[in-house]
CSV table of C-alpha atoms and ligand atoms in Angstrom, one decimal:
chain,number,residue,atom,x,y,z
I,4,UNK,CA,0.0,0.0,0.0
I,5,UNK,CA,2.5,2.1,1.0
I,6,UNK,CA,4.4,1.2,-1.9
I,7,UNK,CA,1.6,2.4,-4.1
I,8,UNK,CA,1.0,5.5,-2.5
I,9,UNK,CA,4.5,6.8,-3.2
I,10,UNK,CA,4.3,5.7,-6.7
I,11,UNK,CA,1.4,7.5,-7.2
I,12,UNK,CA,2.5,10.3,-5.4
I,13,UNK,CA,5.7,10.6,-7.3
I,14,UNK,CA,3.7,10.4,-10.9
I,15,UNK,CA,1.6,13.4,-9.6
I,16,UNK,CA,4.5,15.4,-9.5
I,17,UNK,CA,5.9,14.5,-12.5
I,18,UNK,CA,3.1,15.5,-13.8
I,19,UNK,CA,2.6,18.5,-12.0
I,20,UNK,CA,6.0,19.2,-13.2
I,21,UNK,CA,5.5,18.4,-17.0
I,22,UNK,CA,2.2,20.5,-16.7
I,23,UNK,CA,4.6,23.7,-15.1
I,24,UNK,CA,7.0,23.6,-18.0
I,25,UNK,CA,4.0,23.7,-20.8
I,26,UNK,CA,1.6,26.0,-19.9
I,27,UNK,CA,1.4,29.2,-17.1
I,28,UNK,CA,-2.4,27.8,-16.1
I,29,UNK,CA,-2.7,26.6,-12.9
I,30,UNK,CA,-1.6,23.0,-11.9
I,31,UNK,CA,-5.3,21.9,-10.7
I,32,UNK,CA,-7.6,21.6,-13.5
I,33,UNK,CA,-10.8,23.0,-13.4
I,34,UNK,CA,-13.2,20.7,-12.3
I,35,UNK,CA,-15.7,20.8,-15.4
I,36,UNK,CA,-18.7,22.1,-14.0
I,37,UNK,CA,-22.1,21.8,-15.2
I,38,UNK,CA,-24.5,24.5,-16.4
I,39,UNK,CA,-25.7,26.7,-13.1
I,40,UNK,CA,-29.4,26.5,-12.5
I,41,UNK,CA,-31.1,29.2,-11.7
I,42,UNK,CA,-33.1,27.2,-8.8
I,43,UNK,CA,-32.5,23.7,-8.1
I,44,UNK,CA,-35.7,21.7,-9.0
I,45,UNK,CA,-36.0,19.7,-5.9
I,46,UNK,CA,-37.2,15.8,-6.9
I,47,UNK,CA,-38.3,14.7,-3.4
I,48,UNK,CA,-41.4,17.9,-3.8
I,49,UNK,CA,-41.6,16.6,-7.2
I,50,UNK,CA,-42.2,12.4,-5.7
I,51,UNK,CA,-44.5,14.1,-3.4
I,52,UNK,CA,-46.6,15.5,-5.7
I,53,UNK,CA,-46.9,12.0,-7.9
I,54,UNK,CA,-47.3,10.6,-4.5
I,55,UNK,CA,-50.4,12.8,-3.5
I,56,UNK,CA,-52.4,12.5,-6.7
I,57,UNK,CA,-51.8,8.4,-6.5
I,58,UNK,CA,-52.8,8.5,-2.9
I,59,UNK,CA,-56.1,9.7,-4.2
I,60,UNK,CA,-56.5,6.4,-6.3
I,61,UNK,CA,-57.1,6.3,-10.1
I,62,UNK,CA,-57.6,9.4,-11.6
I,63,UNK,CA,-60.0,7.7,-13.9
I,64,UNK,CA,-63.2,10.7,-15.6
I,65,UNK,CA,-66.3,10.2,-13.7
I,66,UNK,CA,-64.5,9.0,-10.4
I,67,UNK,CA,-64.5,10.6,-6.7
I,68,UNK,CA,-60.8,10.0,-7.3
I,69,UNK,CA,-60.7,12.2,-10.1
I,70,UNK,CA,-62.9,14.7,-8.4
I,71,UNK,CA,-60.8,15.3,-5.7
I,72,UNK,CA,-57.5,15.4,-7.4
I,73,UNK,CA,-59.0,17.9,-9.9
I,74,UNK,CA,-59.3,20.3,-6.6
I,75,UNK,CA,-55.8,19.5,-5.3
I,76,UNK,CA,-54.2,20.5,-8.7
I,77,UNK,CA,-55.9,23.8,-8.9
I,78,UNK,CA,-55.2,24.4,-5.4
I,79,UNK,CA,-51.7,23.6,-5.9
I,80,UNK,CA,-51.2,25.8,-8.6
I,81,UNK,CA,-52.9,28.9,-6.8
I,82,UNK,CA,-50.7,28.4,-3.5
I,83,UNK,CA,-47.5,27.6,-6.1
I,84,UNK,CA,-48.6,31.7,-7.1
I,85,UNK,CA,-49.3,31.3,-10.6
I,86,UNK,CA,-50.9,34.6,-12.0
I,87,UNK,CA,-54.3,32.4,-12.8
I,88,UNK,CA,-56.3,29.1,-12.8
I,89,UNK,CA,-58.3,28.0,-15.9
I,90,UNK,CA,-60.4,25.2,-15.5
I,91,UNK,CA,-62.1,24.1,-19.0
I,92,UNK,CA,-64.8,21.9,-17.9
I,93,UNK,CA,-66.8,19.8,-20.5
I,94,UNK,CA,-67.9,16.2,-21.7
I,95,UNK,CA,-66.5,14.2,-24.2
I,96,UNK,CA,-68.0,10.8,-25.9
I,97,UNK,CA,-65.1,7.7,-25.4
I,98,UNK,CA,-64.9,5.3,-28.5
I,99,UNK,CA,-67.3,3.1,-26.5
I,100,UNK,CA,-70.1,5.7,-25.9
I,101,UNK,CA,-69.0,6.6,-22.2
I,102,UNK,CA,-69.8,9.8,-21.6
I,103,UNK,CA,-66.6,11.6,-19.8
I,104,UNK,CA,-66.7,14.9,-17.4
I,105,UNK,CA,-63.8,16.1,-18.1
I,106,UNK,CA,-61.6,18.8,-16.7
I,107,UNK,CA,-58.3,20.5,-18.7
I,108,UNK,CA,-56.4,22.7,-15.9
I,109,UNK,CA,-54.0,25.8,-16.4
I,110,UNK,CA,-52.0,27.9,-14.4
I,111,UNK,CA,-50.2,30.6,-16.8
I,112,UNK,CA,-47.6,32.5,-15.0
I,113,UNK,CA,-46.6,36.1,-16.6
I,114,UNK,CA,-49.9,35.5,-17.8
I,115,UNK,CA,-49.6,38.9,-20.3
I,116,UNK,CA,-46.2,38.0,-21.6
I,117,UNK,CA,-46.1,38.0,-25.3
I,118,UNK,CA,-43.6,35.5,-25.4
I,119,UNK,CA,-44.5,32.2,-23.8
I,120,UNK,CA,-43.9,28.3,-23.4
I,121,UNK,CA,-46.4,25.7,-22.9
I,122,UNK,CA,-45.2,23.0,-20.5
I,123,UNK,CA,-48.0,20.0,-20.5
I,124,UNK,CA,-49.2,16.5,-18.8
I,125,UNK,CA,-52.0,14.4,-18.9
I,126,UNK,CA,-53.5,14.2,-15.3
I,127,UNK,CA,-56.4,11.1,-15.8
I,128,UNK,CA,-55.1,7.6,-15.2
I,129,UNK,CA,-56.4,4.8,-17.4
I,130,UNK,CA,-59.4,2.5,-16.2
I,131,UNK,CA,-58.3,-0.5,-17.6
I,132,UNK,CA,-54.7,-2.2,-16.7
I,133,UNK,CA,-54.7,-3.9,-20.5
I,134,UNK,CA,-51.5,-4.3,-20.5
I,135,UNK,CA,-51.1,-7.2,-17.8
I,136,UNK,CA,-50.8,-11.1,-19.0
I,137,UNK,CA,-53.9,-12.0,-16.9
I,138,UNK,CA,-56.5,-11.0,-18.0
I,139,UNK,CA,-59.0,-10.9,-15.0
I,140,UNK,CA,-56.8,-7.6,-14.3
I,141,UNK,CA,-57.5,-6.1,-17.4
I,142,UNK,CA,-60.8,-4.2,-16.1
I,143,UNK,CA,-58.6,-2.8,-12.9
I,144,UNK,CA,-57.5,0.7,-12.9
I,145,UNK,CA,-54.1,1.3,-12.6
I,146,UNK,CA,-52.8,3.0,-10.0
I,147,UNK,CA,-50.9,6.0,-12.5
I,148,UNK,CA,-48.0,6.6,-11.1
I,149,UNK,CA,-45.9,7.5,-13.8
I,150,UNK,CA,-48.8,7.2,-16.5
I,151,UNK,CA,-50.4,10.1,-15.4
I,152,UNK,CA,-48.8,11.2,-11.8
I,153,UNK,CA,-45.5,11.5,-12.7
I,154,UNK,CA,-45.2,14.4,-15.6
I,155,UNK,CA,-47.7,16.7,-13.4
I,156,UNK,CA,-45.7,16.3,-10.4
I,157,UNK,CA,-42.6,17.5,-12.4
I,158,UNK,CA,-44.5,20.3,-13.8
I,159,UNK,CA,-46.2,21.1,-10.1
I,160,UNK,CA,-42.5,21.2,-8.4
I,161,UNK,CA,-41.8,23.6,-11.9
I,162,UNK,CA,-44.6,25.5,-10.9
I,163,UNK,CA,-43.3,26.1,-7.5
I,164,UNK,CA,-39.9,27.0,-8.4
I,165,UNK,CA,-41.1,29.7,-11.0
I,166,UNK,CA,-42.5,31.3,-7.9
I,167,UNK,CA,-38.9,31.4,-6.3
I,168,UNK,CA,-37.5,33.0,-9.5
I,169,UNK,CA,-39.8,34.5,-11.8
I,170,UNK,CA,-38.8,33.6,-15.4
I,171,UNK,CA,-38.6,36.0,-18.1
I,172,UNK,CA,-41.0,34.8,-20.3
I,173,UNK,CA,-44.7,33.4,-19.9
I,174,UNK,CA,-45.3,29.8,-18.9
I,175,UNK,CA,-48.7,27.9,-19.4
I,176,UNK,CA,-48.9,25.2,-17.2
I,177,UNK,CA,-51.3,23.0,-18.7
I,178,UNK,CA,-52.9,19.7,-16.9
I,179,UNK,CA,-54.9,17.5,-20.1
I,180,UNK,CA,-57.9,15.1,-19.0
I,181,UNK,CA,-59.0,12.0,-20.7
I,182,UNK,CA,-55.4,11.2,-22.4
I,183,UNK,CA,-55.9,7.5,-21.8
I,184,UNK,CA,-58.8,6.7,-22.5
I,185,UNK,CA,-58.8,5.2,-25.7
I,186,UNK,CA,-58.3,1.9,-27.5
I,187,UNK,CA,-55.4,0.3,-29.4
I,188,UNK,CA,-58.1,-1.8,-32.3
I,189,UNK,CA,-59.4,1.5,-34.4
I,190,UNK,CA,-58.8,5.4,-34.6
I,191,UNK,CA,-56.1,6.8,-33.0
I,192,UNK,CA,-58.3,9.8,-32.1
I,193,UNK,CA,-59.7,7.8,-29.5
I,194,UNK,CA,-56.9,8.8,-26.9
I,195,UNK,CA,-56.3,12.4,-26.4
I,196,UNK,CA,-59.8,13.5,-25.9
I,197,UNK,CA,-58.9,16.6,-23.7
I,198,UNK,CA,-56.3,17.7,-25.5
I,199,UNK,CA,-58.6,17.9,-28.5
I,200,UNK,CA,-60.8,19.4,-27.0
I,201,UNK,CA,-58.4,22.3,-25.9
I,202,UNK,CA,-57.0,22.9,-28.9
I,203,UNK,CA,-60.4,23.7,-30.4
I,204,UNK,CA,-61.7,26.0,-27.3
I,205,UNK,CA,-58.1,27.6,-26.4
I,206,UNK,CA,-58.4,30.3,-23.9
I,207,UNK,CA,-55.7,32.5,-24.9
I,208,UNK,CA,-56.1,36.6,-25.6
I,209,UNK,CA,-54.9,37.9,-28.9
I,210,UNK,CA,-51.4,37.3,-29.2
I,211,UNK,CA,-50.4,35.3,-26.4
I,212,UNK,CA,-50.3,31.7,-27.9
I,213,UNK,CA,-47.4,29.9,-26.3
I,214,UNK,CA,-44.1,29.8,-29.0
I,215,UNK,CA,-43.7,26.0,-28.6
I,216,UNK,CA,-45.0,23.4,-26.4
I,217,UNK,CA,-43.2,20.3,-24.3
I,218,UNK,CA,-45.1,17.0,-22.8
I,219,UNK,CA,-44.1,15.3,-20.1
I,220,UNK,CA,-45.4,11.8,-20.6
I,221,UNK,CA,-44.1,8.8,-18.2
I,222,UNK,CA,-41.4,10.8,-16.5
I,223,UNK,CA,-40.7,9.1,-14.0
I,224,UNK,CA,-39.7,5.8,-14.6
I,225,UNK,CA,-36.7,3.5,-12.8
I,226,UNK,CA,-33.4,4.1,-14.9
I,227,UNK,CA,-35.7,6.0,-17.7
I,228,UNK,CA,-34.3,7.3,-20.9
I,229,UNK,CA,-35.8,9.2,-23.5
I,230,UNK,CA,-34.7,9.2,-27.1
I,231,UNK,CA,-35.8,11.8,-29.5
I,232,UNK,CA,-39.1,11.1,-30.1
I,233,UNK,CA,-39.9,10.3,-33.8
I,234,UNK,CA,-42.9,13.0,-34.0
I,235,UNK,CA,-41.8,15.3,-32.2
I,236,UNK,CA,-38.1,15.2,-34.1
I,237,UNK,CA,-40.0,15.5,-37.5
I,238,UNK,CA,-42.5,18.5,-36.4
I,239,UNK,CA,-40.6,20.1,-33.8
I,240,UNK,CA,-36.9,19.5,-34.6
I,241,UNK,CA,-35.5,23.1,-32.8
I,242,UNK,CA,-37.2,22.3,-29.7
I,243,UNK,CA,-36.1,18.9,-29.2
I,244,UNK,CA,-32.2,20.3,-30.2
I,245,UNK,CA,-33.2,22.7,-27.5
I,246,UNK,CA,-34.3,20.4,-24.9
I,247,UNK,CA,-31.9,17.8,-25.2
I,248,UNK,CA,-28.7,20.8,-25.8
I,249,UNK,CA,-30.0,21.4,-22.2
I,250,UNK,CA,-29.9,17.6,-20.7
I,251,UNK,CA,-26.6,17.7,-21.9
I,252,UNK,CA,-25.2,21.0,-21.3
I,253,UNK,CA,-26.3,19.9,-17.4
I,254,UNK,CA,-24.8,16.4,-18.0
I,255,UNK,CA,-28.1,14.1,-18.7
I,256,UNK,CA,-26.6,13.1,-21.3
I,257,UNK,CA,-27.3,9.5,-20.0
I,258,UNK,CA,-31.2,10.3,-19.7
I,259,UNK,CA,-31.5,12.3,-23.0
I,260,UNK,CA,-29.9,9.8,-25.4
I,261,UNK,CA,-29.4,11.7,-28.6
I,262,UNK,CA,-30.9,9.0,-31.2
I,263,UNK,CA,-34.4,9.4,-33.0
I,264,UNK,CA,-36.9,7.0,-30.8
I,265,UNK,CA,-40.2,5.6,-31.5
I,266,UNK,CA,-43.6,7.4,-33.1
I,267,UNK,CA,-45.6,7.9,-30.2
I,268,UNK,CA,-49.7,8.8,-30.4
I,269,UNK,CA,-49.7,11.3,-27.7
I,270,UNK,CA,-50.9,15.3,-26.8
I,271,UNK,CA,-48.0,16.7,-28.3
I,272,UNK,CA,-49.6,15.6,-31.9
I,273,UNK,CA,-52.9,17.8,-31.2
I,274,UNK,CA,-50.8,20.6,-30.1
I,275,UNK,CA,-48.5,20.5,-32.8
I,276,UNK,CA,-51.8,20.2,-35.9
I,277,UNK,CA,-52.8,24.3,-34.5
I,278,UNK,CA,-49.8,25.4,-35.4
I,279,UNK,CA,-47.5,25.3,-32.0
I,280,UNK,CA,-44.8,23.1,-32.6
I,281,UNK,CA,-44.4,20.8,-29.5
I,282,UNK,CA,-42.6,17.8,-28.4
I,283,UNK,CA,-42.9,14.9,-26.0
I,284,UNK,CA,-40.7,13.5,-23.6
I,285,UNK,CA,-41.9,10.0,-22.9
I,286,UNK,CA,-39.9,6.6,-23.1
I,287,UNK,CA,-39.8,4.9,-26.1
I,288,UNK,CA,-37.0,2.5,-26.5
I,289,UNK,CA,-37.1,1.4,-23.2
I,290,UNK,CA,-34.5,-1.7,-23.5
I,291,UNK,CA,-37.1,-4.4,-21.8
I,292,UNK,CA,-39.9,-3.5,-23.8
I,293,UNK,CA,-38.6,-2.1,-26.8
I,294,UNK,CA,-41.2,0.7,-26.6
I,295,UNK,CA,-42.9,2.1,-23.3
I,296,UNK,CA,-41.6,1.6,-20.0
I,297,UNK,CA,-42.6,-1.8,-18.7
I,298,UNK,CA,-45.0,-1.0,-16.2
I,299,UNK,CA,-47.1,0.6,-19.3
I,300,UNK,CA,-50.9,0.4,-18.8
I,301,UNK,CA,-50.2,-2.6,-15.8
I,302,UNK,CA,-50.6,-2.5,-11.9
I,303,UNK,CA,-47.1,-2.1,-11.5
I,304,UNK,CA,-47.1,1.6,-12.4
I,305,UNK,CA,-47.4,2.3,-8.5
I,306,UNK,CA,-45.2,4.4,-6.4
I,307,UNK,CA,-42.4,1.8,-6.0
I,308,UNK,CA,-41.9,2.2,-9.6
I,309,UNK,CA,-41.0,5.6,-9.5
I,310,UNK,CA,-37.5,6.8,-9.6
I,311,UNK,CA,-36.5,10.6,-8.2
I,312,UNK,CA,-33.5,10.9,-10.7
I,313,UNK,CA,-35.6,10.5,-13.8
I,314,UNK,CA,-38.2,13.5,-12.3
I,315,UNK,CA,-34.9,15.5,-11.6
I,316,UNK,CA,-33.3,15.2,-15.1
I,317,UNK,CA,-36.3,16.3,-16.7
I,318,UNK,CA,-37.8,18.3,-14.2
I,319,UNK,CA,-34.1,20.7,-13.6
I,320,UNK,CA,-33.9,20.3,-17.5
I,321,UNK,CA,-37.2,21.8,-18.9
I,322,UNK,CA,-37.1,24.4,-16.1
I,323,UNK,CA,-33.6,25.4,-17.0
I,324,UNK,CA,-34.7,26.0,-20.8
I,325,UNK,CA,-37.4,28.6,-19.4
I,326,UNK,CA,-35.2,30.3,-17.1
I,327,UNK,CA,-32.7,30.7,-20.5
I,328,UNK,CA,-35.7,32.1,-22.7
I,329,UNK,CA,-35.9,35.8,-22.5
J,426,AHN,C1,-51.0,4.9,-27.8
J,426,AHN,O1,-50.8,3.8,-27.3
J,426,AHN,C2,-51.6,5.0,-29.2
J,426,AHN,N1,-50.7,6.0,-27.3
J,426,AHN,C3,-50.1,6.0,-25.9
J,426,AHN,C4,-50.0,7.3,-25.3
J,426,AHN,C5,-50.1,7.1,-23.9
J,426,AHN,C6,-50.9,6.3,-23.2
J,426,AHN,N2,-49.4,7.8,-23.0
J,426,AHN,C7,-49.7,7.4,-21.8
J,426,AHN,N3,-50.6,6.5,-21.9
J,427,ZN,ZN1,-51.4,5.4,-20.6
């Protein structure tokens, strides 16, 4: 050991030494530091807030559950200081006739700024677990801890660190209803119901339409990593550069892989057909599944399957690319 440590010791010098005779910098190097944030995004109040919604049970239209969360997440946004609340309440017909009361909610901050972003989650959980091999599960609700909890509670924390530092720009904090409701055998415009609904009934004054839009889809997943979703690459190609120039720039470079990912069905594709170009962050190579993250649509998307460093990456990510907006 001993041994070692002189050795060592002795090749530190020399290099040291070689380092002196080459250059006048100084001997240490500068430890590479990442980009500063503005305000660190704090992911244990971000697992809280997926935590609260899932501890009111399924967010599933036309629930108590639902009912009540609907309250928290206005209530939240009002005490995180956002300018104003929107609530867009209607009903929407599911591809199998079920009528749906349904409820889009958003907090804008700067809520007269010209220039804007629109940050975005869907906030219902599904009411069937189709995605499990048994089938006697497949009329359960799942639980919606990252399907559902997880890009909200990112965008809640968000919401709560714009009010520490009050960003340049306007943000829309936008929570969609009645994502995942829809069905895998027929028209793809079965999912997305309160997202299409919003972007024919948008409640924006002249001129303050958001510049581009990002979804957070699935956020929260154990070892997550999101690719450059295919859509979003094809109708949004800036933002995504923009977004994933940040992950890297604050070394998430291991969460943000920088290859093109699967086509996804989601919000973002609503969003982008009225002319805001937006993208989605969501998981769609995951290496298990080849596509979703494996807890997809089963009861296994419950709290234990959450994971705090995939809310931070994207959470101290997106709300590093507001602060940089001006
Ligand atoms: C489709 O399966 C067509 N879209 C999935 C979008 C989704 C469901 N995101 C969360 N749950
Ligand atoms: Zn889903």
């Amino acid at each position: 050991m001993k041994f070692i440590n002189i050795i060592l010791l002795s090749l530190s010098l020399l290099v040291v030494a070689c380092s002196a005779k080459t250059e006048e910098k100084p001997t240490v190097a500068p430890k590479k530091v990442a980009v500063e944030s503005p305000v660190e995004f704090n992911a244990d109040s971000a697992y809280n807030y997926v935590k609260a919604q899932v501890n009111f049970g399924p967010r599933v239209p036309g629930t108590q559950g639902h009912i009540r969360c609907a309250q928290y997440l206005v209530d939240e946004l009002k005490r995180c200081g956002v300018d104003t609340v929107i609530e867009q309440k209607t009903t929407v017909t599911a591809f199998n006739g079920d009528k749906l009361p349904i409820n889009n909610i958003m907090g804008q901050v700067n809520k007269d700024a010209m220039s804007r972003v629109l940050l975005l989650a869907h906030w219902d959980t599904r009411p069937w677990a189709d995605a499990e091999e048994d089938k006697s599960k497949h009329n359960t609700p799942i639980p919606g801890a990252n399907d559902g909890g997880s890009g909200v509670g990112v965008l809640l924390e968000i919401a709560r660190c714009l009010q520490i530092k009050r960003p340049t720009i306007g943000v829309d904090i936008l929570f969609v209803d009645a994502e995942d409701y829809g069905t895998s055998f027929g028209a793809e415009n079965t999912w997305c119901l309160g997202t299409q609904y919003w972007v024919n009934n948008m409640p924006y004054k002249q001129g303050r339409v958001p510049q581009y839009g990002i979804l957070l889809d699935m956020v929260g997943g154990i070892d997550a990593k999101f690719h450059r979703e295919y859509l979003s690459q094809y109708l949004a190609p800036s933002v995504v550069d923009k977004v994933w120039g940040m992950a890297s720039a604050l070394e998430y470079g291991n969460v943000f892989a920088n290859q093109i990912g699967g086509s996804i069905v989601d919000d973002h594709m609503y969003i982008n057909q009225v002319g805001i170009p937006c993208i989605d962050i969501i998981e769609s190579q995951n290496p298990q599944t080849g596509s979703f993250n494996p807890t997809w649509h089963t009861l296994d998307d419950n709290m234990s399957n959450i994971d705090s460093k995939s809310l931070k990456a994207v959470g101290q990510t997106v709300l590093n690319v507001i602060y940089n907006e001006k």
